[in-house]
Structure formats: C-alpha cells, structure tokens
XYZ file of C-alpha atoms in Angstrom:
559
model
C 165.955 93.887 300.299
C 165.035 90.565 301.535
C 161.896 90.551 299.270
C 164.412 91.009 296.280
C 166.453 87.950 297.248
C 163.746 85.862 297.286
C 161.951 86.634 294.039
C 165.866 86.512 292.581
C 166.105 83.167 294.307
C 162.351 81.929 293.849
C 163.441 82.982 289.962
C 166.550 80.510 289.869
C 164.547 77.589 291.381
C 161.719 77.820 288.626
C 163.737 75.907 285.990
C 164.998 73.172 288.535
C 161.415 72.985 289.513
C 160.027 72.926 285.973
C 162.119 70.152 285.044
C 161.271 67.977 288.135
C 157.127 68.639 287.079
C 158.299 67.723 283.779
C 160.283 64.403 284.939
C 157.498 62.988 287.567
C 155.216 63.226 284.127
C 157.327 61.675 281.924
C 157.860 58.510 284.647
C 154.491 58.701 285.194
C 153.276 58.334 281.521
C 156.234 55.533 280.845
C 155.443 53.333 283.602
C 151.820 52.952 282.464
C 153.308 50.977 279.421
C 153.007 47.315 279.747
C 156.503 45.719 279.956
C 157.989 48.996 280.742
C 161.082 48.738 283.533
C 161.155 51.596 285.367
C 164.825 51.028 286.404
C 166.598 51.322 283.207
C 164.290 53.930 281.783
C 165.752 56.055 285.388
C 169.480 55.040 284.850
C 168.791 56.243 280.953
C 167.343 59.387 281.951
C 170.531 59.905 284.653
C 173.080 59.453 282.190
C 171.965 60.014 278.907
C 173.802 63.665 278.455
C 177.069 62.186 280.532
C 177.293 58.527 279.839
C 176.218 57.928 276.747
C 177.062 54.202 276.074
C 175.825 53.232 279.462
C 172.560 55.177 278.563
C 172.017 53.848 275.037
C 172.637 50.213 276.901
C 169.606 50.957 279.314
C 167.296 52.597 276.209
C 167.707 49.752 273.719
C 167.303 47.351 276.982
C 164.029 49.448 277.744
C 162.439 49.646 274.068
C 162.981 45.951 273.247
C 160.960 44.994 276.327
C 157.598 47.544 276.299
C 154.379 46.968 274.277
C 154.999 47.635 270.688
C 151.742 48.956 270.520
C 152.514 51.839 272.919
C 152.668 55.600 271.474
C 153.639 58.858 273.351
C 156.259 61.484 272.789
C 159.064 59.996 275.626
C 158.786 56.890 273.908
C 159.462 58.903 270.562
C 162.592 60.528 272.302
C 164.164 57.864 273.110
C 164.181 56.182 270.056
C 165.550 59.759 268.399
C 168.344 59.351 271.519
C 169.544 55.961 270.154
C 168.996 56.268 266.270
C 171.237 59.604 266.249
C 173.694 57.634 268.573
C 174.030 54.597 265.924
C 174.181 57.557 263.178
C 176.820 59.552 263.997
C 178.366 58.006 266.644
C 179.040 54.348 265.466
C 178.127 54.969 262.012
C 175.724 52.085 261.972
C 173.123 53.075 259.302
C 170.820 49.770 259.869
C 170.256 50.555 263.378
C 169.650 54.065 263.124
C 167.599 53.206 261.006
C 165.346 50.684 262.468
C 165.326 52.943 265.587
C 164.678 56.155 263.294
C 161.513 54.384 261.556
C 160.328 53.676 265.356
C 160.309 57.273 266.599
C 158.429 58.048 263.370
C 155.758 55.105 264.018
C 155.374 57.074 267.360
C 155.277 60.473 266.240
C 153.134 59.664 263.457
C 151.191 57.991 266.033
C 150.914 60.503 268.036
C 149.718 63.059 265.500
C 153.169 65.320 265.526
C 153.471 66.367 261.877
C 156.570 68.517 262.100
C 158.384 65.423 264.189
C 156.971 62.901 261.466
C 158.606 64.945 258.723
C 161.893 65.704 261.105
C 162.041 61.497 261.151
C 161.199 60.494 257.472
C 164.083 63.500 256.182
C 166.128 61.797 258.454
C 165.315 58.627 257.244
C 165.907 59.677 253.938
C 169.456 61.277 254.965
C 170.130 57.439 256.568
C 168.904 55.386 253.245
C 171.430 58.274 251.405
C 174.048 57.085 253.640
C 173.489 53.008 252.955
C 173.154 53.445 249.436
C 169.598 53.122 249.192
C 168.958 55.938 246.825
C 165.683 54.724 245.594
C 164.258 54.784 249.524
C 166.089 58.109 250.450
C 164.099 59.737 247.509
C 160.860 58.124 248.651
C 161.578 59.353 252.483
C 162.747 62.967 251.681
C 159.587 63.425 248.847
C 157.506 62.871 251.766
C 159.574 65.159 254.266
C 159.110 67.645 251.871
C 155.560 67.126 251.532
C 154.710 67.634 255.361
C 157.219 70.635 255.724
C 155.450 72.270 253.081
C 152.338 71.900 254.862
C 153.656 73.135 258.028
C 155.671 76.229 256.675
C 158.798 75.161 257.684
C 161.587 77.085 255.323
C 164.382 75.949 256.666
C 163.524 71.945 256.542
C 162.189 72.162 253.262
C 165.610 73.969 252.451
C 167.629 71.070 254.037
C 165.367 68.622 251.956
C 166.345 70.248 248.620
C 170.077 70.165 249.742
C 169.343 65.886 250.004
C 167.543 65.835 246.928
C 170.337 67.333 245.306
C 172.730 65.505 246.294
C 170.702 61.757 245.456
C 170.039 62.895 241.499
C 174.313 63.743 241.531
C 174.740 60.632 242.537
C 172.557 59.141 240.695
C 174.164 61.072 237.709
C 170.797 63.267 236.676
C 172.654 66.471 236.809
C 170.100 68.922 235.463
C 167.427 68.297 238.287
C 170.567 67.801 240.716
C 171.242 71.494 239.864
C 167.510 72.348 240.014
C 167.483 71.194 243.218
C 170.523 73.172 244.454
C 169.265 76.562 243.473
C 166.168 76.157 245.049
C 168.531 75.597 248.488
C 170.315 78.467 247.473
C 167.357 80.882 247.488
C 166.055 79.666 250.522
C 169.425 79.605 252.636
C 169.434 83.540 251.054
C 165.951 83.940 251.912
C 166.555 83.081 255.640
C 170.104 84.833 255.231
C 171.833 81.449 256.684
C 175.673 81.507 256.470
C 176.699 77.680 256.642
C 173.471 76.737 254.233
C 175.145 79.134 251.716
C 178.589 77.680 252.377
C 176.912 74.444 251.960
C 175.446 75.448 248.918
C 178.842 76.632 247.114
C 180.249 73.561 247.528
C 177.428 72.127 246.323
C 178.083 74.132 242.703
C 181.377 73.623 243.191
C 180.812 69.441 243.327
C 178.773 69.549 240.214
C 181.228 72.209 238.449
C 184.047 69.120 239.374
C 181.853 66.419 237.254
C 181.322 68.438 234.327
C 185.013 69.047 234.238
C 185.421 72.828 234.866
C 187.915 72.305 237.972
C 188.963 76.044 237.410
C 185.325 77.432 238.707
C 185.469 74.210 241.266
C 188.547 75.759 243.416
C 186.974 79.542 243.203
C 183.866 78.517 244.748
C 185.419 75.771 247.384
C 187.854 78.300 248.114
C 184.476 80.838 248.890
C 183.022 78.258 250.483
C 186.358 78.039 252.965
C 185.409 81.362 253.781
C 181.792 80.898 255.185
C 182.286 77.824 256.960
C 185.289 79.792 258.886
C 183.143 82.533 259.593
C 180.448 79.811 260.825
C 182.904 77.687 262.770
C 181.555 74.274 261.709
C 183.989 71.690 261.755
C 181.813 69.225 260.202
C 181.227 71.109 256.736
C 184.922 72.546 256.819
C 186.566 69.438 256.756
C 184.503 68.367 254.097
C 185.091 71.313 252.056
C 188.859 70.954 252.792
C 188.876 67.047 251.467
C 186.753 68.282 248.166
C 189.135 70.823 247.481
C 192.089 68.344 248.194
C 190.369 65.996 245.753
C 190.082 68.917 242.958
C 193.574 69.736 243.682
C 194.848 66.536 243.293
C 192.871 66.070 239.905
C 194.603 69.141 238.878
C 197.848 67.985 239.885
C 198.139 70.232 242.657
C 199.678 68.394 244.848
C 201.006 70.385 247.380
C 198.048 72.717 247.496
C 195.939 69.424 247.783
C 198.436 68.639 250.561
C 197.669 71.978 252.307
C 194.322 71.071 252.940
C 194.800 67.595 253.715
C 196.821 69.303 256.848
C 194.274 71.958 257.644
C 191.463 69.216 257.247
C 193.062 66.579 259.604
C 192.225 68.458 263.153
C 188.618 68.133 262.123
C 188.812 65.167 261.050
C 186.974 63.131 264.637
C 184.249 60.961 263.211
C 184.362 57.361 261.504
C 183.375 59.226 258.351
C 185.929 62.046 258.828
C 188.459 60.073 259.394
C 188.269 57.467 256.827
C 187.722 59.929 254.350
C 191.094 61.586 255.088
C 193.207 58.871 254.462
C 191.137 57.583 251.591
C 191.694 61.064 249.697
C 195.524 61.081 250.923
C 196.075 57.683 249.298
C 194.615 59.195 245.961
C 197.109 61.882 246.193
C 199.949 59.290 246.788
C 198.210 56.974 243.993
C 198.137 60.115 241.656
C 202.023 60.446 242.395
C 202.871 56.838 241.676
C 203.897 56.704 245.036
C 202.152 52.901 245.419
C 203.559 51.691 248.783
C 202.429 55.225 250.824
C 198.653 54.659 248.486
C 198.026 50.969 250.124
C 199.208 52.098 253.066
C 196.823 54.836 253.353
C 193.894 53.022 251.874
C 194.206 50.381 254.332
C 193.693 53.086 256.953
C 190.679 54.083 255.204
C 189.455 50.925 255.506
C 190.449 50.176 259.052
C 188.404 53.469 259.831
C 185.492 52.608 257.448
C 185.168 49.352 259.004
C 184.365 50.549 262.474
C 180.772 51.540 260.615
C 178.657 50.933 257.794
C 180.412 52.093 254.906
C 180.547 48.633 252.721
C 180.168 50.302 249.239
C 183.342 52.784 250.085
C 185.317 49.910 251.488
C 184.436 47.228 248.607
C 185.478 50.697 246.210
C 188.839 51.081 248.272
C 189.518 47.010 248.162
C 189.070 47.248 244.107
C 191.789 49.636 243.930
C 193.831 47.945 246.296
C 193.405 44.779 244.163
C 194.764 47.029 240.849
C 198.239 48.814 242.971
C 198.908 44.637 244.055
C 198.724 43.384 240.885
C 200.360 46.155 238.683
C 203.049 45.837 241.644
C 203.341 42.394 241.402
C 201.780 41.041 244.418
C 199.285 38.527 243.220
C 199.107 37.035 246.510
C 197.333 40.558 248.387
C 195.791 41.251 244.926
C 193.690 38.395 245.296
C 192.885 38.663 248.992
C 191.564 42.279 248.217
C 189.607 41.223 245.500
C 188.260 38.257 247.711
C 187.433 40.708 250.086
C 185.505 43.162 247.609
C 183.138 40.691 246.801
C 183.174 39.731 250.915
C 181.817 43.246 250.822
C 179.576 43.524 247.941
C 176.005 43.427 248.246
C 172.982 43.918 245.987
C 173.276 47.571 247.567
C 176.511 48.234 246.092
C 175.819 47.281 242.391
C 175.134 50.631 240.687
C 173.286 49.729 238.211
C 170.898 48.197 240.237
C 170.668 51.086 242.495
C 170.414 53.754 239.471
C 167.674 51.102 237.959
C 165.264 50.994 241.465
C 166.071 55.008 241.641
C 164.810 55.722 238.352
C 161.306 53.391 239.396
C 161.224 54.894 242.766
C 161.452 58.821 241.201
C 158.812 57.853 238.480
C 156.623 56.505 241.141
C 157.144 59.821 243.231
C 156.920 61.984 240.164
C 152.924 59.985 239.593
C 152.115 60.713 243.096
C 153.399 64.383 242.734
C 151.222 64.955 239.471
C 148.172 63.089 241.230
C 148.333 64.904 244.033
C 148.867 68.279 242.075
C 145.417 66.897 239.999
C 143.768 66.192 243.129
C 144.199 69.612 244.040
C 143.508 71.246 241.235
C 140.225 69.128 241.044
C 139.330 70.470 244.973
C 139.811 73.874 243.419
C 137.028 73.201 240.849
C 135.360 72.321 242.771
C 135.488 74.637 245.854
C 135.179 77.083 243.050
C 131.904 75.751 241.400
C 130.626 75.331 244.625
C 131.362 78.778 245.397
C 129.572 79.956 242.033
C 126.683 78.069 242.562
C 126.209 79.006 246.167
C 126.435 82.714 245.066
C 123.709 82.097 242.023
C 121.663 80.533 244.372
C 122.027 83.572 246.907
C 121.258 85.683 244.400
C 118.527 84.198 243.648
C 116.992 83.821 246.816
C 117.326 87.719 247.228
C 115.735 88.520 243.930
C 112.568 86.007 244.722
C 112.769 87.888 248.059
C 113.011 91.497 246.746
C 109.607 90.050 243.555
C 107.676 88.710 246.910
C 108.451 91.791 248.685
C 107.462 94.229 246.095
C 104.022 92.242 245.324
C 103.460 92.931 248.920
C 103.438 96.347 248.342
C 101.655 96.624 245.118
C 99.057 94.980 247.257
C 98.895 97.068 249.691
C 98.901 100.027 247.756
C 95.980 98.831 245.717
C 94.336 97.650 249.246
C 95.029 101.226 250.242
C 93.532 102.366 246.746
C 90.092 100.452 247.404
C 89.805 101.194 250.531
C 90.028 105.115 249.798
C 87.952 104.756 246.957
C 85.577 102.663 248.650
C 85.287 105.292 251.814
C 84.978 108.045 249.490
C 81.873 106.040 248.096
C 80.491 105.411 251.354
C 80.608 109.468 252.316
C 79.077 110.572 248.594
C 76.334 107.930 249.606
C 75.663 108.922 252.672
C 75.552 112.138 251.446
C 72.979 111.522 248.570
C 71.076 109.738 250.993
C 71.148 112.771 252.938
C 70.175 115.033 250.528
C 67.297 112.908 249.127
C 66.022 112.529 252.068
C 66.254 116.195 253.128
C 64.462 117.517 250.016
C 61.580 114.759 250.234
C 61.161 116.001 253.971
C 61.081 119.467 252.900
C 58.696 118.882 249.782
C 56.285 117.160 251.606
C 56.098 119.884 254.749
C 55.634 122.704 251.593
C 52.965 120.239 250.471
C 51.678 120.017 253.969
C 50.804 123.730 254.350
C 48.727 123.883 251.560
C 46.485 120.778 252.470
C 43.451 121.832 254.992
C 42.461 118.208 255.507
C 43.732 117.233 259.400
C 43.634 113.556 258.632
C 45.857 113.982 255.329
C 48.044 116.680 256.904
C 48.836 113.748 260.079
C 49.177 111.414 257.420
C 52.150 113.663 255.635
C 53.627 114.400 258.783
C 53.966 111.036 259.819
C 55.883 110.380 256.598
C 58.063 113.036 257.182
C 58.851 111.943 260.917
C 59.445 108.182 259.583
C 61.634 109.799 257.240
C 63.756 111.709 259.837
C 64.064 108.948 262.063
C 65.270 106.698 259.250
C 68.391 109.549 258.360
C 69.764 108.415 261.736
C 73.640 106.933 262.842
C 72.497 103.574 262.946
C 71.205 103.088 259.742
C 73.699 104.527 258.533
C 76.094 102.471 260.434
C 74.382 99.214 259.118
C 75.416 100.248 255.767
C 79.139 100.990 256.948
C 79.451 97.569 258.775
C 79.435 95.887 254.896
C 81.942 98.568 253.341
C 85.207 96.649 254.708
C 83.614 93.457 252.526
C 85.156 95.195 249.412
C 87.904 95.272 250.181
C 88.543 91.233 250.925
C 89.790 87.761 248.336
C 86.137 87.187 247.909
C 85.367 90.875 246.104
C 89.182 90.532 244.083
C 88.476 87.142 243.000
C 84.716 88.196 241.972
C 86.214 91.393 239.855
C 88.782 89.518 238.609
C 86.452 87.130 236.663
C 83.457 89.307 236.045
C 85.428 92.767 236.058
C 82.127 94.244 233.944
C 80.383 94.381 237.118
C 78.855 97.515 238.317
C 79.387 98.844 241.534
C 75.841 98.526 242.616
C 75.913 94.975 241.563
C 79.193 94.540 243.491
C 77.685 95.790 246.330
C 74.286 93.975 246.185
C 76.915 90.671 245.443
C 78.699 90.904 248.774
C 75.171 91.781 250.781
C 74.163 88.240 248.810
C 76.946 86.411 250.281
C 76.408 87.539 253.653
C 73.507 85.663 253.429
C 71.077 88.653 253.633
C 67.574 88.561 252.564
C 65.964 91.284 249.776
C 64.071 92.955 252.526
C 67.533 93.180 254.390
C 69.618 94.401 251.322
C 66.439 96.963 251.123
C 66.699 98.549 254.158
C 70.234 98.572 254.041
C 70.694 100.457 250.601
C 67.264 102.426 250.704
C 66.324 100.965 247.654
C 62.865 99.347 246.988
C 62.895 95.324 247.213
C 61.310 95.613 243.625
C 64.918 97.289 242.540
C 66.477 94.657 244.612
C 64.535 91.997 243.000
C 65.248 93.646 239.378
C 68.919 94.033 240.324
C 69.305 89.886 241.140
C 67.503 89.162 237.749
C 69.802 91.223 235.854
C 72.627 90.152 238.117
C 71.587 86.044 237.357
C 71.903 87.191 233.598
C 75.078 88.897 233.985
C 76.758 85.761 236.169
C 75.124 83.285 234.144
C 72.737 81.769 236.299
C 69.610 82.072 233.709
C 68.072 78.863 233.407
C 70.164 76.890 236.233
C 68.873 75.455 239.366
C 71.734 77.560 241.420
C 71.179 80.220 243.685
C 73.182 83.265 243.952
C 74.336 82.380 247.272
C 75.595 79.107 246.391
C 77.258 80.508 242.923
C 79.227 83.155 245.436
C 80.408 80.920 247.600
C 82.577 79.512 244.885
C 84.404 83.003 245.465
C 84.913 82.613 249.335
C-alpha cells in the first residue's frame, strides 16, 4: 500500500517538477542576454497569469532594455504576452502591433514556421483592425502561405475568414464570397461549430449589402443557434448587434431592441461595448428620437476612445455633426465636426485605403502567379530530370546487357576453337600414329626378306628410331603450341588473312614463337624442305615477296 502512495504522490509532483526544470531553463537562457534584468523578467513571470498590468509593466520594462539582436523562444513569448494585452485588453492596435512584429522577428529568427505564420495572421488581423487594409492583405497572404506549407487546416481556415472580411470591406464582393466558402468547407471539413456559426454570419453580412435583409435574419437567426450551443460570448454578441442592425434597417425596432438586451451582458470589451451603444443610437436615430441618438453616440465614443478606434469615432462625430445641425445646435455641430477632422488621418480616407488595397492585392496576386510559375517550372524540371535520368539508366543497362552478351559470343567461339582445335590435335596425333605404325611394320615385313646382316641392322635401327620418336614427349612438344590458337594474335591473323590454311596457321604461330625450321620440323614431323616450301608459299600468300621483312618481324605486327 505504501508503494501505491508514493508512485500516486511521486505522479502529482512530476508536473510541479517539470515546470521548475522548465523555469531554471528559461532564467537561465534570458539572463545570458546582454542588458537583460533578471528582476523584472522574475516579477513578470510571478504575476503574469494574476496581475496582469503589474506584469505587462515589468515585460515592456524588460524588452526595451535587452540586446535587440537577441533571439530565443522566451523572448518570443513575452512579446506575444504584451501584444495580445495591448490587443484585446486596451485596444491599442499600434502597440500590439509593434510588439506583434517583434515576436515574429524572433520566431522567424528562431526558425519556428508555424509561430511565424501564427504572428504575421495576427498581424494581419491587427492592420484589419487600424484600417490598414492594404498591410492586413499583405500579412494574412503570407500567413496563408506558411500554413499551407505546414498543413495546418484550421489556420488556413481562420485566414480565409480575414480575407473575407478585408475584400467586404473593401467592397470586392465576389472574391469576399469566394473567400467565405472556402471557410465554410473547411470549418465543415474539421466539423467546427463556432467556425460554422462564424461563417453564417458571414453570408448573412454580405446577404445585408446586397440588400436581401429577408435571407440576412434567417441565417443570423441560425447563426444564434450555434454560437449558443458553443457558448462564445465574443461571436454572440456580435451576431446579436448584426442582427439588431438588420432589424433596425427593416424597421424592426423592437425585435432590434430584443437583441440589443440579450447582447448587452456580453457586451465587456472596449469594442463590445462601444459597439452597443453605437448600434442603439442608430435605432434611436432611425426613430427620430435625436436627443436619446447623441446621447448614445457619445457613449460610443466615450467607449471607443479608451482604444484605437479613430475611423469609428471620426464616423460617429460626422453624424453627430448632422443630428446638431438639423436640430439647430450650430454651436456642438461645429465642435463635432472640429473634432472629426481632430480624428481623421490619412488612414481613415477611404479612398485612399481602397486605392493602396487595390496596389497591395495586385502586388500579392504577381507574387501568387510567380510563385505558382516558379513551381510549375521546378516541376519541369524535376520531371525532365527524371526522364533523362531514366533514358540514361536505360541506357547504361542496354550497353551493359551488348557488353555482356559479346562476352559470351566470345566465349562460346573461344569454346568453339578450342574444341575444334583439340579435336585437331587428337586426329593428328592419331595420323601420326598410324603413319608411323605402318612404316614400322612395312619395314620389319621388308626386314625378313633381306639376308644381308648389315642392311637388316640398318632397317632395324630405323624402325627403333621410329618407335622412340612415337613417344609422350614429342608428342607433348606439339601440344605445348595448341593453346597458341586460340589467343588475339591467331584472331587478329584470321581476321585479315582468313584464306589461310590450317597448316599455314599453324606453321604461322610456330614462326612467331621464334622457332627455327629444324624446330618447326621436329615438331610437326614434316621435312624442313616442306617447311621451307611452306614459308615460300606462306611469304607469297602474306605478301612478303620481294620485301626485305622477315616473317617474324611481319607477325609481330599481330602480337
């Protein structure tokens, strides 16, 4: 029993003791960067997930001091720790930006793909949020880019979701729409709830701008139904406002009421919050009911200003500046068109913004199309290179398989020669044999008929001379020249004078061993007169006649 409580407690301790390891690394790593204090970076890491203001203090403290030129993936959480603060805590685009675009310098860095395309759809999200469509589509291209390459489904999803929404905005519906469906496959795909919810009130946005407010409310009110079913606040409150804002449109107005209510619980961010009392002063402007309108678009901008949100609020101080006038208060009419143009920036003139969209998506489109040529070109070529290496292989076998198959026609006719040429050898032999048999045995018949001693020793001695010469080792002096036939020297000599006999073969590879006609004699059992006739006629036949050249030399050509 004891053993069990200590595995079970030895199991408990593992995380606390994985997280220390992982802590003494992280200070370790961090305090090797030059400029790097140590103190805040512990206070940040104390009170990051319970503090938070006191920890973003310490972080921003700690980054603005260190070596810009340091990289590692602590440093790269950090600035993701105060870039979401600034984003969706304060609503202060800029900064999250600028702290944004340094976690991507370090995870790009740091070679972290899927983080560097986590940052730069961020980014693009961020430059969406300030206005700056032309940089948002730039960012989220790229994002898209990367995911692809890493596989990632559901990013590449939430990048079609942000393309979407910058070509609505920037009033290029069709590829707005193109966009959408391709989120809407993928959030089917991957059988995700709230990306479907998202997704309906995506169609039901663009159904809102091309005036079919009927098919609007059916899908907002489907999309009601997922986000419930999801619990997200964030997107239900959203959902709620848009289907206010077609409600009011419709003249609605207590149905666009009815969500106002339901949406203001969720309502708890900057962005929330102003957006709920900019759409309830619509629905008061929509009624003519002025006063309650500025009041509530002043709220709106009260809320707005705690962030980033200049383009809304210079929007919302424009139509303050037309309820003052057409009620007759020139005096706030001009103070809220003062403070429009307090509020405008190059940023918030459309035109401008639609004009550096439309150069930014051209430029993307290039790069998309040069990139798609690039890889169409690597295909070629992988693909020629492929066919060539296989034409080449084949190739190579075939010379192989010709080389090989020489070989053995070689061989065989090696084989062939040296059959033939054995088969010569034994039929010699035996001739031989048999001449020298019947001269032995004619000459003892002649013998007994001869009463003269002196003659009849003479014969005999012939006879003996005669047996003694039928012995192995002359015989085996012929059979040490038989392999000679079967050599370059005897191919290369048929091969140019392929008329030649096979005595005169024979007497031609004697002649290039270098033997003498008294040696060729004794070795063939013919006469050195028929050895002597045989060169003549083998001079003629070579083409020696008249020349100063020997045999010998002339064969050596052949060697």
């Amino acid at each position: 029993m004891k053993t069990v409580y200590a595995i079970i407690f030895f199991l408990l301790m593992q995380p606390a003791a994985i997280l220390h390891c992982r802590q003494v690394d992280s200070t370790a790593v961090m305090s090797g960067i030059q400029g790097a204090d140590m103190t805040l970076y512990a206070i940040w890491t104390k009170n990051k997930d319970f503090e938070k203001e006191k920890a973003i203090d310490c972080a921003e403290l700690f980054l603005s001091r260190i070596d810009t030129s340091a990289h590692n993936i602590y440093l790269a959480h950090m600035y993701d720790y105060v870039s979401q603060w600034y984003e969706f805590e304060e609503c202060l685009f800029s900064k999250a930006i600028s702290y944004r675009e340094g976690s991507l310098r370090q995870y790009t860095a740091i070679g972290d793909t899927h983080s560097q395309a986590m940052s730069e759809s961020i980014l693009g999200r961020l430059y969406y949020k300030k206005g700056l469509y032309h940089k948002a589509l730039e960012y989220t291209y790229s994002a898209m880019e990367l995911f692809t390459k890493t596989g990632s489904q559901k990013d590449i999803m939430d990048c079609n979701m942000m393309l979407g929404a910058i070509y609505k905005i920037c009033n290029d519906i069709e590829k707005s729409d193109k966009c959408y469906q391709e989120y809407a496959l993928l959030a089917e795909k991957l059988n995700d709830s709230l990306g479907m919810a998202k997704n309906i009130n995506n169609m039901a946005a663009l159904s809102f701008n091309t005036g079919d407010t009927a098919r609007a409310i059916r899908l907002l009110l489907q999309a009601i139904d997922y986000s419930e079913n999801v619990a997200d606040t964030e997107e239900l409150c959203t959902i709620y406002l848009n289907t206010a804002l077609t409600y009011i449109h419709m003249g609605l107005y207590e149905k666009a009421e009815s969500c106002l209510e339901r949406a203001r619980p969720l309502s708890n961010g900057i962005y929330e919050k102003g957006c709920w009392y900019a759409v309830y002063g619509q629905l008061y402007y929509n009624k003519d009911e002025k006063a309650k309108a500025i009041s509530y678009f002043n709220k709106a901008i009260e809320e707005y200003g705690k962030g980033e949100f200049d383009r809304r609020i210079s929007q919302l101080y424009e139509i303050l500046n037309y309820l003052y006038q057409s009620s007759g208060d020139t005096i706030n009419a001009y103070a809220c068109l003062q403070k429009m143009y307090d509020y405008w920036t190059p940023e918030s003139n459309n035109e401008i913004m639609l004009e550096l969209f439309r150069a930014r998506e051209e430029i993307a489109i290039n790069s998309k199309d040069m990139l798609l040529k690039k890889e169409k070109d690597r295909r070629k070529t992988t693909i020629l290179a492929s066919v060539s290496c296989t034409i080449i292989l084949i190739l190579s076998i075939a010379l192989v398989m010709k080389k090989k198959t020489y070989e053995i026609k070689n061989r065989e006719v090696a084989v062939k020669n040296q059959q033939r040429l054995t088969e010569e050898r034994k039929m010699y032999y035996l001739r031989m044999d048999n001449i020298i048999n019947k001269a032995t045995h004619d000459l003892l018949k002649i013998c007994q008929g001869i009463k003269n001693g002196k003659t009849r020793e003479d014969i005999m001695a012939v006879c003996t001379e005669l047996s003694e010469s039928n012995n192995k080792d002359n015989m085996e002096d012929m059979g040490n020249f038989m392999y000679e036939f079967d050599n370059d020297f005897y191919r290369k000599l048929k091969k140019q004078y392929p008329s030649l006999t096979v005595n005169e073969s024979r007497i031609c590879v004697l002649l290039n061993k270098n033997l003498s006609t008294k040696e060729i004699s004794e070795i063939t059992r013919q006469s050195p007169e028929s050895i002597n006739l045989a060169r003549y006629r083998l001079r003629k036949k070579l083409g020696l006649t008249g020349k100063g050249m020997t045999i010998q030399d002339f064969l050596n050509n052949f060697n």
